[in-house]
CSV table of C-alpha atoms and ligand atoms in Angstrom, one decimal:
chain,number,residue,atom,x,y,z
Y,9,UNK,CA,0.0,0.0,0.0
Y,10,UNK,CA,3.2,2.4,-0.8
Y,11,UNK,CA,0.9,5.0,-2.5
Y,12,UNK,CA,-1.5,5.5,0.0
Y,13,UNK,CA,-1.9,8.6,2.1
Y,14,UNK,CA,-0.5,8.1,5.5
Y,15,UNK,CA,-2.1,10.0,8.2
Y,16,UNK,CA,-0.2,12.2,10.6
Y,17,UNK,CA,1.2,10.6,13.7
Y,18,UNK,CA,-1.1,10.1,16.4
Y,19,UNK,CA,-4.1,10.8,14.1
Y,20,UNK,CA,-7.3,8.3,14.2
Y,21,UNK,CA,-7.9,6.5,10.7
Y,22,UNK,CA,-10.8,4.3,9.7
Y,23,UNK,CA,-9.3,1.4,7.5
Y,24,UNK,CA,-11.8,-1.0,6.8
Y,25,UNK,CA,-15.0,1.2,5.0
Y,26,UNK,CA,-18.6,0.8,4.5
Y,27,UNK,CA,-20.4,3.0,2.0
Y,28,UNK,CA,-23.6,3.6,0.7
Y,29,UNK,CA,-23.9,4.4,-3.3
Y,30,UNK,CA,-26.5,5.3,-5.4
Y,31,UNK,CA,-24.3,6.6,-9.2
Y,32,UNK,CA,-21.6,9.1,-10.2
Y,33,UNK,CA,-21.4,11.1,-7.5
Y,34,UNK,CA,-21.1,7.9,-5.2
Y,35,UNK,CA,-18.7,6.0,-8.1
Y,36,UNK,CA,-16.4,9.1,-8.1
Y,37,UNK,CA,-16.2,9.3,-3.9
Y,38,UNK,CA,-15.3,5.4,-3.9
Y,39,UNK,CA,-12.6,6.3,-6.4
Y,40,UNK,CA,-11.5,9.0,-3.5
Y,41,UNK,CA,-11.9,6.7,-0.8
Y,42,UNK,CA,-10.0,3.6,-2.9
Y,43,UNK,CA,-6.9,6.6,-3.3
Y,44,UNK,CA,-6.4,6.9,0.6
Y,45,UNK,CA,-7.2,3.3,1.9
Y,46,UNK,CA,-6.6,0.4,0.6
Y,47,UNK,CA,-9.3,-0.8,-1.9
Y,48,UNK,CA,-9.7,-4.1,-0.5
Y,49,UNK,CA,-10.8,-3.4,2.8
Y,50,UNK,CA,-14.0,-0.8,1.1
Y,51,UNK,CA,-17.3,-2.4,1.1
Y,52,UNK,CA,-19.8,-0.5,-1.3
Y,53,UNK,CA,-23.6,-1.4,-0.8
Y,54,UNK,CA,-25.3,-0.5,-4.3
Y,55,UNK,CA,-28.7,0.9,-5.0
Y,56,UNK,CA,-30.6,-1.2,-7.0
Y,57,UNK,CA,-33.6,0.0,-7.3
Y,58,UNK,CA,-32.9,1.6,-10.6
Y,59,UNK,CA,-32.8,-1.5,-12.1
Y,60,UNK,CA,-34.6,-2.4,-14.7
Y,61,UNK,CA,-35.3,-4.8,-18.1
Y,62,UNK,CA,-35.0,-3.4,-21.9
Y,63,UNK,CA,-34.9,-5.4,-24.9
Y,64,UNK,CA,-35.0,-8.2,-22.6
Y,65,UNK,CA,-31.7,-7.3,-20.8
Y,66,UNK,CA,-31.6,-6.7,-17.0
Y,67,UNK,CA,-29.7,-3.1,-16.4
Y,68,UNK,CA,-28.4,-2.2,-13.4
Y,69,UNK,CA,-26.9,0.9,-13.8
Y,70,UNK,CA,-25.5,2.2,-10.3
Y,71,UNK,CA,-23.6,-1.2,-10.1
Y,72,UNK,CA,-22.3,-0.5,-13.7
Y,73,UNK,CA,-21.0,3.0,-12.8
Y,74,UNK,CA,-19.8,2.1,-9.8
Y,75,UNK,CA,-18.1,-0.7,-11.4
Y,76,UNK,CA,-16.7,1.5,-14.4
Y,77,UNK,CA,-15.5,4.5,-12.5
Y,78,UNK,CA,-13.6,2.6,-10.3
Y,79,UNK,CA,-12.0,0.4,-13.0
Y,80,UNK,CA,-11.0,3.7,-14.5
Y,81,UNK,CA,-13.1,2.7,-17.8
Y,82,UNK,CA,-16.2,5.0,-17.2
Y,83,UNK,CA,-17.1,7.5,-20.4
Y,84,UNK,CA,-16.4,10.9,-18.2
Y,85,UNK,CA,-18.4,13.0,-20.5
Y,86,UNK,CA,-21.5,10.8,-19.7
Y,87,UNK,CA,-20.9,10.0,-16.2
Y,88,UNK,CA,-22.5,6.9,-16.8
Y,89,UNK,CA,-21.3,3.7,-19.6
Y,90,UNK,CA,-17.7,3.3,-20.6
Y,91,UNK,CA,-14.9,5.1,-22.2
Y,92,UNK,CA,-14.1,5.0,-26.1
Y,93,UNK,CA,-18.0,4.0,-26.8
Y,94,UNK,CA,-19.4,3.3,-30.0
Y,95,UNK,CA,-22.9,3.4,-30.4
Y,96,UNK,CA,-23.5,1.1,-33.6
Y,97,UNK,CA,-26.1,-1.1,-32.0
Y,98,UNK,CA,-28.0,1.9,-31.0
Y,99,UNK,CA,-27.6,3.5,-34.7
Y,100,UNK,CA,-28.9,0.3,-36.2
Y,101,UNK,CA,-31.5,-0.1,-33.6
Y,102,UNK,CA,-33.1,3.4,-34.7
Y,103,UNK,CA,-33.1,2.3,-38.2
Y,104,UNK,CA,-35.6,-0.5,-37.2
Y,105,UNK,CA,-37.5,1.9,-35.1
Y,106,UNK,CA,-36.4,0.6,-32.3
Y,107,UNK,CA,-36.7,2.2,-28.6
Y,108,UNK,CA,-33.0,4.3,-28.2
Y,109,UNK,CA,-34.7,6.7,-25.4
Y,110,UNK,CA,-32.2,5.0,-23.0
Y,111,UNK,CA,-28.9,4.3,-24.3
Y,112,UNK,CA,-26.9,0.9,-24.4
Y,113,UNK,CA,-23.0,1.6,-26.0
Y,114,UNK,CA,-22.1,-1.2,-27.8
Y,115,UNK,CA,-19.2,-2.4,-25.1
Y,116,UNK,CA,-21.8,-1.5,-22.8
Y,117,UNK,CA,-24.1,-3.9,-24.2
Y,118,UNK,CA,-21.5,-6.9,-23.4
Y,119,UNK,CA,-22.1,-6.0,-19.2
Y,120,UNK,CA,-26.1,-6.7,-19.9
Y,121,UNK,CA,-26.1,-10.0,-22.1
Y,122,UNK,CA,-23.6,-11.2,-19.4
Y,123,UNK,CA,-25.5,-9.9,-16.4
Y,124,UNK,CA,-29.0,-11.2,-18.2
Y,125,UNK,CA,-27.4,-15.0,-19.3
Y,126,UNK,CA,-25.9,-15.2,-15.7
Y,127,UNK,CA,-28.8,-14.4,-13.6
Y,128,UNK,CA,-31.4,-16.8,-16.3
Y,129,UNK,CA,-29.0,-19.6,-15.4
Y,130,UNK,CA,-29.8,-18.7,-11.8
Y,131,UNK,CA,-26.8,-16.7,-10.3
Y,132,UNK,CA,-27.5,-13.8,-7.9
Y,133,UNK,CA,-27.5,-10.3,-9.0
Y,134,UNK,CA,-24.5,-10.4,-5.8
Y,135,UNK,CA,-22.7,-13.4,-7.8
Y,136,UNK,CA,-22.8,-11.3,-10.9
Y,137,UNK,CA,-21.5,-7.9,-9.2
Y,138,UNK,CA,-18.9,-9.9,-7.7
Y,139,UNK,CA,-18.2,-11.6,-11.4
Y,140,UNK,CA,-18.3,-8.1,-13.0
Y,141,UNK,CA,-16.0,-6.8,-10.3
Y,142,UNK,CA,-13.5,-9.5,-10.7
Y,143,UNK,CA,-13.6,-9.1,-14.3
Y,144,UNK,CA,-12.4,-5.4,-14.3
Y,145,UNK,CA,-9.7,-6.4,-11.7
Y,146,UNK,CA,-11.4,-4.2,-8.7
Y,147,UNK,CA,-10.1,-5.0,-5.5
Y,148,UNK,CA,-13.2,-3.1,-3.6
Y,149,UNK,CA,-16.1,-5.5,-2.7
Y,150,UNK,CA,-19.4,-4.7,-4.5
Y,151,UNK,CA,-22.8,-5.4,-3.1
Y,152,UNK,CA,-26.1,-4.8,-4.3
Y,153,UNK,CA,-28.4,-3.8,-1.5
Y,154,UNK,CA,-30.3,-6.7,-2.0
Y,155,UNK,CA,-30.9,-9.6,-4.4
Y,156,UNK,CA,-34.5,-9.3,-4.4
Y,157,UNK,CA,-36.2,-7.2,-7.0
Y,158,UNK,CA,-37.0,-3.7,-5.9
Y,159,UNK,CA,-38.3,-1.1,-8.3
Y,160,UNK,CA,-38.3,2.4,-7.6
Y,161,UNK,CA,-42.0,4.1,-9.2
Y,162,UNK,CA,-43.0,7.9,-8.9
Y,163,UNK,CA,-46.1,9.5,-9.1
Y,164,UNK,CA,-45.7,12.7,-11.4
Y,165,UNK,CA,-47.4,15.1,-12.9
Y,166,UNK,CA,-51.1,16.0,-11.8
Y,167,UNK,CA,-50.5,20.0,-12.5
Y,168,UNK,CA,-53.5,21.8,-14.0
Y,169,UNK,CA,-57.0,20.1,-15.5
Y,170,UNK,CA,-55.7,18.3,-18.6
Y,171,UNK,CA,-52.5,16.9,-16.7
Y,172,UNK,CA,-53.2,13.6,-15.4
Y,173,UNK,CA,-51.2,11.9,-12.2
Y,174,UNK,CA,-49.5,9.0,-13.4
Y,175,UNK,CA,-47.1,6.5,-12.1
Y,176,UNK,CA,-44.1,6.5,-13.9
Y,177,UNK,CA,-40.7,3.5,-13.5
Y,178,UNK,CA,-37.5,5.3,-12.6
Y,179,UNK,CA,-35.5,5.5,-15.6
Y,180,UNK,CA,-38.7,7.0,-17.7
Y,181,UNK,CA,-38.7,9.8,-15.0
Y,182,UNK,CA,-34.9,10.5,-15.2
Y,183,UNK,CA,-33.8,9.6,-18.8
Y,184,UNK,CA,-37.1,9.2,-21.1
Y,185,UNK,CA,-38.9,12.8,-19.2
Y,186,UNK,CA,-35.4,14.4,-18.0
Y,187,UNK,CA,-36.1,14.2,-14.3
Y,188,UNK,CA,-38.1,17.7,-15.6
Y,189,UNK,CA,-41.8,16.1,-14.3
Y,190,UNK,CA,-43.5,17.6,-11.3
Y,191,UNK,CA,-43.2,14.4,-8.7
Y,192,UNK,CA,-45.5,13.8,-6.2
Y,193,UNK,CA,-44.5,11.0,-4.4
Y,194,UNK,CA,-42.4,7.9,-4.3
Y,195,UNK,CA,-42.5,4.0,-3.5
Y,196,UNK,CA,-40.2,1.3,-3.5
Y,197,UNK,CA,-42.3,-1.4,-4.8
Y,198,UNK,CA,-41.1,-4.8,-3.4
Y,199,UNK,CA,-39.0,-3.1,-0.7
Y,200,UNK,CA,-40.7,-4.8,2.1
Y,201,UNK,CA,-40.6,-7.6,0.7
Y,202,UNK,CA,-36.9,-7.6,0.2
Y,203,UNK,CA,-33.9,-8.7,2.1
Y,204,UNK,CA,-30.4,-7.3,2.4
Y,205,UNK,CA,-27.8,-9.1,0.0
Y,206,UNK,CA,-25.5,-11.4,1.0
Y,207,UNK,CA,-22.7,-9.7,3.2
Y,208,UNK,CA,-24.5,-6.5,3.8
Y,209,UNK,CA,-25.4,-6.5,7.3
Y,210,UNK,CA,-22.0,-8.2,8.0
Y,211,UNK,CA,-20.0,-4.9,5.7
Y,212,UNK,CA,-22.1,-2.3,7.7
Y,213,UNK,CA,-21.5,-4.0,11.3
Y,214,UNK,CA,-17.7,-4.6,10.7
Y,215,UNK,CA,-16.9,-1.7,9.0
Y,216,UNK,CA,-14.8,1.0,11.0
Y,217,UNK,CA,-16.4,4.0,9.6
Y,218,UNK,CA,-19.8,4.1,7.2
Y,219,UNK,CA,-19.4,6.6,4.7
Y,220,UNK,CA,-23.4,7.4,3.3
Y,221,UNK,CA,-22.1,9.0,-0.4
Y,222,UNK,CA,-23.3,12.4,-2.2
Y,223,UNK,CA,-25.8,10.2,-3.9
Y,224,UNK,CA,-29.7,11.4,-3.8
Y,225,UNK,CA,-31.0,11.5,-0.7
Y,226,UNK,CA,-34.8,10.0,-1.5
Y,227,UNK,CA,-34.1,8.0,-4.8
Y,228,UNK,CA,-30.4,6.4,-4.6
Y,229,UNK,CA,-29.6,6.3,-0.7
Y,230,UNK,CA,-33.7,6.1,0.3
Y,231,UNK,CA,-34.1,3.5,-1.4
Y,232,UNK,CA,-30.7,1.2,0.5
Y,233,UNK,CA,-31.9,2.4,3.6
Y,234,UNK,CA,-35.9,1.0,2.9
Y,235,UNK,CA,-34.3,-2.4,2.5
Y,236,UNK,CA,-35.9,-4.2,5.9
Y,237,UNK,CA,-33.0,-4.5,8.4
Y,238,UNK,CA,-30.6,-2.2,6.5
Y,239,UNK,CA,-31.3,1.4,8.2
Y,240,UNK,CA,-31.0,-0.5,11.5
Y,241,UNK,CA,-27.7,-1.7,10.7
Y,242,UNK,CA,-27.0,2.0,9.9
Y,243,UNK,CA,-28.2,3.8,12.6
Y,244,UNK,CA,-26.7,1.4,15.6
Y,245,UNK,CA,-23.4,2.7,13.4
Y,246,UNK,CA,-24.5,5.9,14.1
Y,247,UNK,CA,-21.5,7.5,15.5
Y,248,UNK,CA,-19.3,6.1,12.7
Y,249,UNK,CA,-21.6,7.3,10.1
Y,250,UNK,CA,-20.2,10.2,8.1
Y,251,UNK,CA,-22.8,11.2,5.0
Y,252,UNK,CA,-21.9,13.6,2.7
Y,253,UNK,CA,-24.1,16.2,1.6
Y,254,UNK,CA,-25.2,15.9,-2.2
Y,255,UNK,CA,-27.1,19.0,-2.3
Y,256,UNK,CA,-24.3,22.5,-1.9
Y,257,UNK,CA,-25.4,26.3,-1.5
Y,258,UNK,CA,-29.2,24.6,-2.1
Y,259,UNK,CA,-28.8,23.0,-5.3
Y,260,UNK,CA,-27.7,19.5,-6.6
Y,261,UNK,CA,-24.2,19.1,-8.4
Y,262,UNK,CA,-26.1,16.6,-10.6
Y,263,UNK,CA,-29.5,15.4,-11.2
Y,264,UNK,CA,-32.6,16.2,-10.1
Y,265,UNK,CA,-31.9,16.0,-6.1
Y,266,UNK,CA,-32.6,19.2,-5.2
Y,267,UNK,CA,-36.1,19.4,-7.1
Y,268,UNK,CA,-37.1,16.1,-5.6
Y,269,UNK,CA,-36.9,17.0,-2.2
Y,270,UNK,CA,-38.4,20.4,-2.5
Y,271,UNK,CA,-41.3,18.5,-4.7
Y,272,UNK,CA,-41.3,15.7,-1.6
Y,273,UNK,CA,-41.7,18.6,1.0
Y,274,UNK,CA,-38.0,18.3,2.2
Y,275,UNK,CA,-35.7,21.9,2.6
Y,276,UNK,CA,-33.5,21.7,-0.6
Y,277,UNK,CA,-30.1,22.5,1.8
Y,278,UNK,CA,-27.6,21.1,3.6
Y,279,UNK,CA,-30.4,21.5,6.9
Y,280,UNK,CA,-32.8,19.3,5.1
Y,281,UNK,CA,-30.3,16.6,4.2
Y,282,UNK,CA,-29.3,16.8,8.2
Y,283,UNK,CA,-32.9,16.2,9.0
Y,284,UNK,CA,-33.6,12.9,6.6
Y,285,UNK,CA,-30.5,11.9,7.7
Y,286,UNK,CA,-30.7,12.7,11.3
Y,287,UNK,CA,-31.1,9.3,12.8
Y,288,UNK,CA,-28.9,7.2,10.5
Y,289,UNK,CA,-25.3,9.4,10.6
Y,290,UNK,CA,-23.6,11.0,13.1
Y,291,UNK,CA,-21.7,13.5,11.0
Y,292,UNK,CA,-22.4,15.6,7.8
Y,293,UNK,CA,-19.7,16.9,5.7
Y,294,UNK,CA,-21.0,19.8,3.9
Y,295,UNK,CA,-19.4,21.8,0.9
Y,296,UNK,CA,-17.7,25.4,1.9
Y,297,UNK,CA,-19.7,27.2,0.0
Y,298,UNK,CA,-22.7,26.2,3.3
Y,299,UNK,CA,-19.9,27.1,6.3
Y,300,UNK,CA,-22.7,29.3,7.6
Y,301,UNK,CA,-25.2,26.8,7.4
Y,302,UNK,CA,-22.6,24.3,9.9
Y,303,UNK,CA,-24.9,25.6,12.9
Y,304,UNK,CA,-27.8,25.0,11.8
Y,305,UNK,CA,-27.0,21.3,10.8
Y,306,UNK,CA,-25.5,21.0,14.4
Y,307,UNK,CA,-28.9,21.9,15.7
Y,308,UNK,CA,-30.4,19.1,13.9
Y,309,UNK,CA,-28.4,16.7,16.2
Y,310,UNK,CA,-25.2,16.1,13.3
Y,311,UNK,CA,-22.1,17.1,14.0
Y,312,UNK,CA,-20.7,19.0,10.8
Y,313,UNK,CA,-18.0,19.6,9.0
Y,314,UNK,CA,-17.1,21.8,6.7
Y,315,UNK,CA,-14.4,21.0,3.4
Y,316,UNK,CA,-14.4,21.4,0.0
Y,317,UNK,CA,-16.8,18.6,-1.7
Y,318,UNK,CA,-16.9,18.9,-5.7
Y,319,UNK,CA,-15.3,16.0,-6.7
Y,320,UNK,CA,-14.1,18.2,-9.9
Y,321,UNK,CA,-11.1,15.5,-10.3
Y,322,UNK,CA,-9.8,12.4,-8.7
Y,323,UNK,CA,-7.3,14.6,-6.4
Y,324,UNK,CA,-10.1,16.6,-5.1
Y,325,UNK,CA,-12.3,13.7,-4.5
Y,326,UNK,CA,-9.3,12.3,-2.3
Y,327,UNK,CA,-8.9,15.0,-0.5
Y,328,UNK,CA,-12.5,14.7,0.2
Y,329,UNK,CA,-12.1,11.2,0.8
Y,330,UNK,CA,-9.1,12.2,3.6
Y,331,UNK,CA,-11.7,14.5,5.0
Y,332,UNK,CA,-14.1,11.3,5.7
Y,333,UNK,CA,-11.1,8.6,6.9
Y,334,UNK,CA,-9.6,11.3,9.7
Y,335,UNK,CA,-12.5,12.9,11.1
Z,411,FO1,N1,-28.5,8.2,-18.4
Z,411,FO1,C1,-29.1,9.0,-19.2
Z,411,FO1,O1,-29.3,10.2,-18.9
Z,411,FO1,N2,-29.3,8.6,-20.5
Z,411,FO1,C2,-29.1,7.4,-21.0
Z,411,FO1,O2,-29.4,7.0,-22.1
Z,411,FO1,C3,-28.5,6.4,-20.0
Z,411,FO1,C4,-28.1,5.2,-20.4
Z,411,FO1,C5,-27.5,4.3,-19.5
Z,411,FO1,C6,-27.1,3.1,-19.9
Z,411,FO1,C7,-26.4,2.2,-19.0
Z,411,FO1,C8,-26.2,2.7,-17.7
Z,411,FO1,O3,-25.6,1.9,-16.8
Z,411,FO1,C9,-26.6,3.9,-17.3
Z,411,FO1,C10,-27.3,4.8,-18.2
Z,411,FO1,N3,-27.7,6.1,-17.8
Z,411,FO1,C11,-28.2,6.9,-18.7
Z,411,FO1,C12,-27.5,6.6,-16.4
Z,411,FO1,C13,-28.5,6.1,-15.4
Z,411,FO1,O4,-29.7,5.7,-15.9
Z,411,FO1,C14,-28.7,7.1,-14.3
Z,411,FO1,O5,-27.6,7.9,-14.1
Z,411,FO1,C15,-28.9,6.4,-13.0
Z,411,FO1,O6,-29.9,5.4,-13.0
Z,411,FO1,C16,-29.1,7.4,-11.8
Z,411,FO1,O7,-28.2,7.0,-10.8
């Protein structure tokens, strides 16, 4: 582990790491995280409730960035998919009429036949993440949050006479409608019916310090933390638990955070990610940009600390990452 950050003499560092993950923000702070410990001994529990099936392939695409980002292969333009795409399949599949709304690179598409012809045959979508993982040579331990199927549905729209409510699946709110769709509410569907993955509960027990990622608070981490058993585990971490804040000076880095939890009834600031998170972590790391909102969080019952949190490039995000492991 020569290339690791060493801490200070004397300083307390967490080794062995939990962490919660929805997508790219999450992917890009295990990448900090994998920079100042040791990738082996990080344990990253996956929201899956963005899964879903098109064309007949099962998609899961938090595990896939997660997986891509930290094998260095992830398209950074996108965020999401893998780097030096090609997009035949999708060119083709246009020609036929086919539906392109969501978009599968052709190297891409390799991840989804495998992951659909492994878990037909009966594997786990857990035995496939850890395949996938090996494959890509990642020494961090991927976990989906569970095995079971859990599907993440909004209620949208509903504004004015002609606009009818309707329930919509996750990816046609944030790809097909641009995450632009006035929400009303959200459900898990299957959550309580589900049980944590293999290794989950064992990750967030063991685990020195829990790191709960700059994922969304209601769609990526809400849905980890619905998982029966799984915000228990958390919160009997509670003084280990360090989240960090996804929405800075009131708005969300990426996606449609911000908007959702105003929509949801939630203050769309570092406060109201305090409060949802009040009884699960004891720390929030907010960005600068919200030092004057530190107070205010502590009020909420979180201790708070303040440091810079755009992950604008790998160094930042493990400085970030140094932040989380020494606090
Ligand atoms: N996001 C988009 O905005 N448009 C896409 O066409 C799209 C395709 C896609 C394919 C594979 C994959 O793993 C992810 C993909 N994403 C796409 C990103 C993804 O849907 C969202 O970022 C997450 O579900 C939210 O965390």
């Amino acid at each position: 582990m020569g290339g690791y950050w060493r801490p200070r003499a004397g300083a307390t560092v967490a080794g062995v790491l939990a962490a919660i993950a929805g997508g790219v923000g999450a992917a890009r702070m295990l990448r900090g995280l994998a920079a100042v410990v040791p990738p082996a001994e990080i344990t990253a529990i996956v929201n899956t409730a963005d899964d879903f099936r098109l064309h007949g392939l099962a998609i899961s695409p938090d595990l896939d960035t997660v997986t891509y980002t930290l094998a260095d292969a992830s398209n950074q333009a996108l965020g999401w998919g893998l780097d030096g795409e090609t997009w035949k399949v999708m060119e083709q599949l246009e020609r036929l009429g086919g539906e392109t709304w969501f978009r599968l690179g052709d190297r891409d598409l390799a991840t989804h036949l495998y992951r659909t012809q492994r878990l037909a045959s009966g594997a786990s979508l857990s035995d496939v993440a850890a395949e996938l993982a090996l494959a890509w040579g990642l020494q961090t331990r991927l976990l989906p949050m569970t095995d079971s199927p859990v599907e993440t549905r909004l209620v949208v729209g509903g504004q004015g006479e002609t606009d009818d409510e309707d329930e919509i699946g996750f990816q046609d709110y944030f790809v097909a409608r641009r995450h632009s769709v006035p929400v009303r509410s959200v459900r898990f569907a299957g959550v309580s019916d589900s049980v944590p993955g293999p290794d989950v509960l064992a990750a967030l027990a063991d685990a020195e310090r829990v790191v709960i990622c700059p994922s969304n608070p209601i769609v990526s981490v809400g849905p980890v933390l619905a998982v029966p058993g799984i915000r228990d585990a958390v919160a009997a971490r509670r003084p280990d638990v360090v989240a960090v804040s996804p929405i800075i000076a009131g708005a969300a880095i990426k996606g449609p955070a911000d908007r959702l939890m105003r929509e949801l009834g939630h203050e769309s600031t570092v406060v109201g990610v305090a409060r949802l998170y009040a009884d699960v972590a004891g720390t929030l790391v907010i960005d600068s940009a919200d030092a004057a909102l530190a107070p205010a969080v502590e009020d909420v019952g979180l201790r708070c600390l303040v440091a810079p949190t755009v992950m604008s490039s790998p160094d930042a995000a493990a400085a970030l990452a140094r932040v989380i492991v020494s606090c």
